[in-house]
């Protein structure tokens, strides 16, 4: 599609119709009320009191968010999720850990077992990388006959941050991993003692001992003072409040990889160790629960991500998948990170069904919801990356189209 200049855009009835329909204030009023002296500086910033975007508990009762909360994707701009809006999932609450007391023990099949303080860890060579984190249960409502109403409820268990920490490979080289070692077992310091087996290949590849998030220390909800971050893999394995790594020769088949976080297949078997989060995209605006208030220009925008690499392309349809257009990708397009996509759209006031479909740099294409259900059935609770549709009604209200 040829890009319009801003002026052509307005002349062709984009903003012009929109602004007229919204009864724009007269230009004479544009200067506003007299300006008053503003507030002084403050040591730690807060957003404007007019901003209300917040995490919520999805299908759970509102008000109390006992063990999981979701990112308001529908309000998101760019690719970074503010730490205060990063989704949360904790199996026994958020522990209150003094970093001065915290220790990371590394033992098992190693030549030189180590106990590291946070000061020790911060002295080691560090890196910063932008990565999404997604709970494998994200989108599980989409397996159900009555899907969730909005982007946050349906897909809000994914967020994207800049993480800073020490590559796990640095520390593993330091302790001297023995030849028999093939896995490690990572354990958290929360009451759940969350434990997962991690293949040594991933540990030596891009795993991070993360202590930083978006330019400051991790938030307690994200694992303060230290978490494991396994980029592109299901969120559960990124153990928060990380206190112990035992290097071992075999996976330990912990609760979180047997009774939980396995996927039931239609033939009665279950998939286990389904680590990769496969490519997925979602239109964040216009999306379920939002309302188009005027005909004319509405930018369609969203995020796409892949646990296997970088997003290569995003196609967007406004007619339920009959025709597709290639969306613009916002640079930088990073591996295992949110990629923001955009497509200019003129809404003519009639019903429309919006879809996005991404392709990653392995050539993998995001499946339709029907194709996903055809291969995996309906008993799965995890790893739903099917194409999401949003239906725009003639009155401008938007609802989940996956019914
Ligand atoms: N120690 C510990 N680590 C944990 C969990 C937990 O309950 N305890 N929850 C896991 C799950 S299921 C997910 S999806 C991610 C969520 O990370 P977040 O809360 O930072 O978004 O952390 C994982 N790591
Ligand atoms: Mo999770």
PDB file of C-alpha atoms and ligand atoms in Angstrom, residues 87-91 134-138 157 194 196 234-237 261 382, ligand 2:
ATOM      1  CA  UNK A  87       1.673  -9.585  34.489  1.00  0.00           C
ATOM      2  CA  UNK A  88       2.188 -11.602  37.677  1.00  0.00           C
ATOM      3  CA  UNK A  89       1.945 -15.282  38.417  1.00  0.00           C
ATOM      4  CA  UNK A  90       2.948 -16.599  41.793  1.00  0.00           C
ATOM      5  CA  UNK A  91       2.051 -19.928  43.348  1.00  0.00           C
ATOM      6  CA  UNK A 134       4.576 -15.375  28.545  1.00  0.00           C
ATOM      7  CA  UNK A 135       2.777 -17.819  30.814  1.00  0.00           C
ATOM      8  CA  UNK A 136       2.081 -21.020  28.882  1.00  0.00           C
ATOM      9  CA  UNK A 137      -1.501 -20.709  30.131  1.00  0.00           C
ATOM     10  CA  UNK A 138      -1.892 -17.392  28.322  1.00  0.00           C
ATOM     11  CA  UNK A 157      -0.303 -13.033  30.637  1.00  0.00           C
ATOM     12  CA  UNK A 194       8.944 -23.618  42.684  1.00  0.00           C
ATOM     13  CA  UNK A 196      11.894 -26.777  37.289  1.00  0.00           C
ATOM     14  CA  UNK A 234       7.138 -20.794  28.835  1.00  0.00           C
ATOM     15  CA  UNK A 235       7.048 -18.367  31.761  1.00  0.00           C
ATOM     16  CA  UNK A 236       6.838 -21.063  34.416  1.00  0.00           C
ATOM     17  CA  UNK A 237      10.433 -22.170  33.910  1.00  0.00           C
ATOM     18  CA  UNK A 261       2.441 -27.468  32.434  1.00  0.00           C
ATOM     19  CA  UNK A 382      -1.523 -24.377  27.634  1.00  0.00           C
TER      20      UNK A 382
HETATM   21 MO1  LIG B   2       2.738 -19.514  34.178  1.00  0.00          MO
END
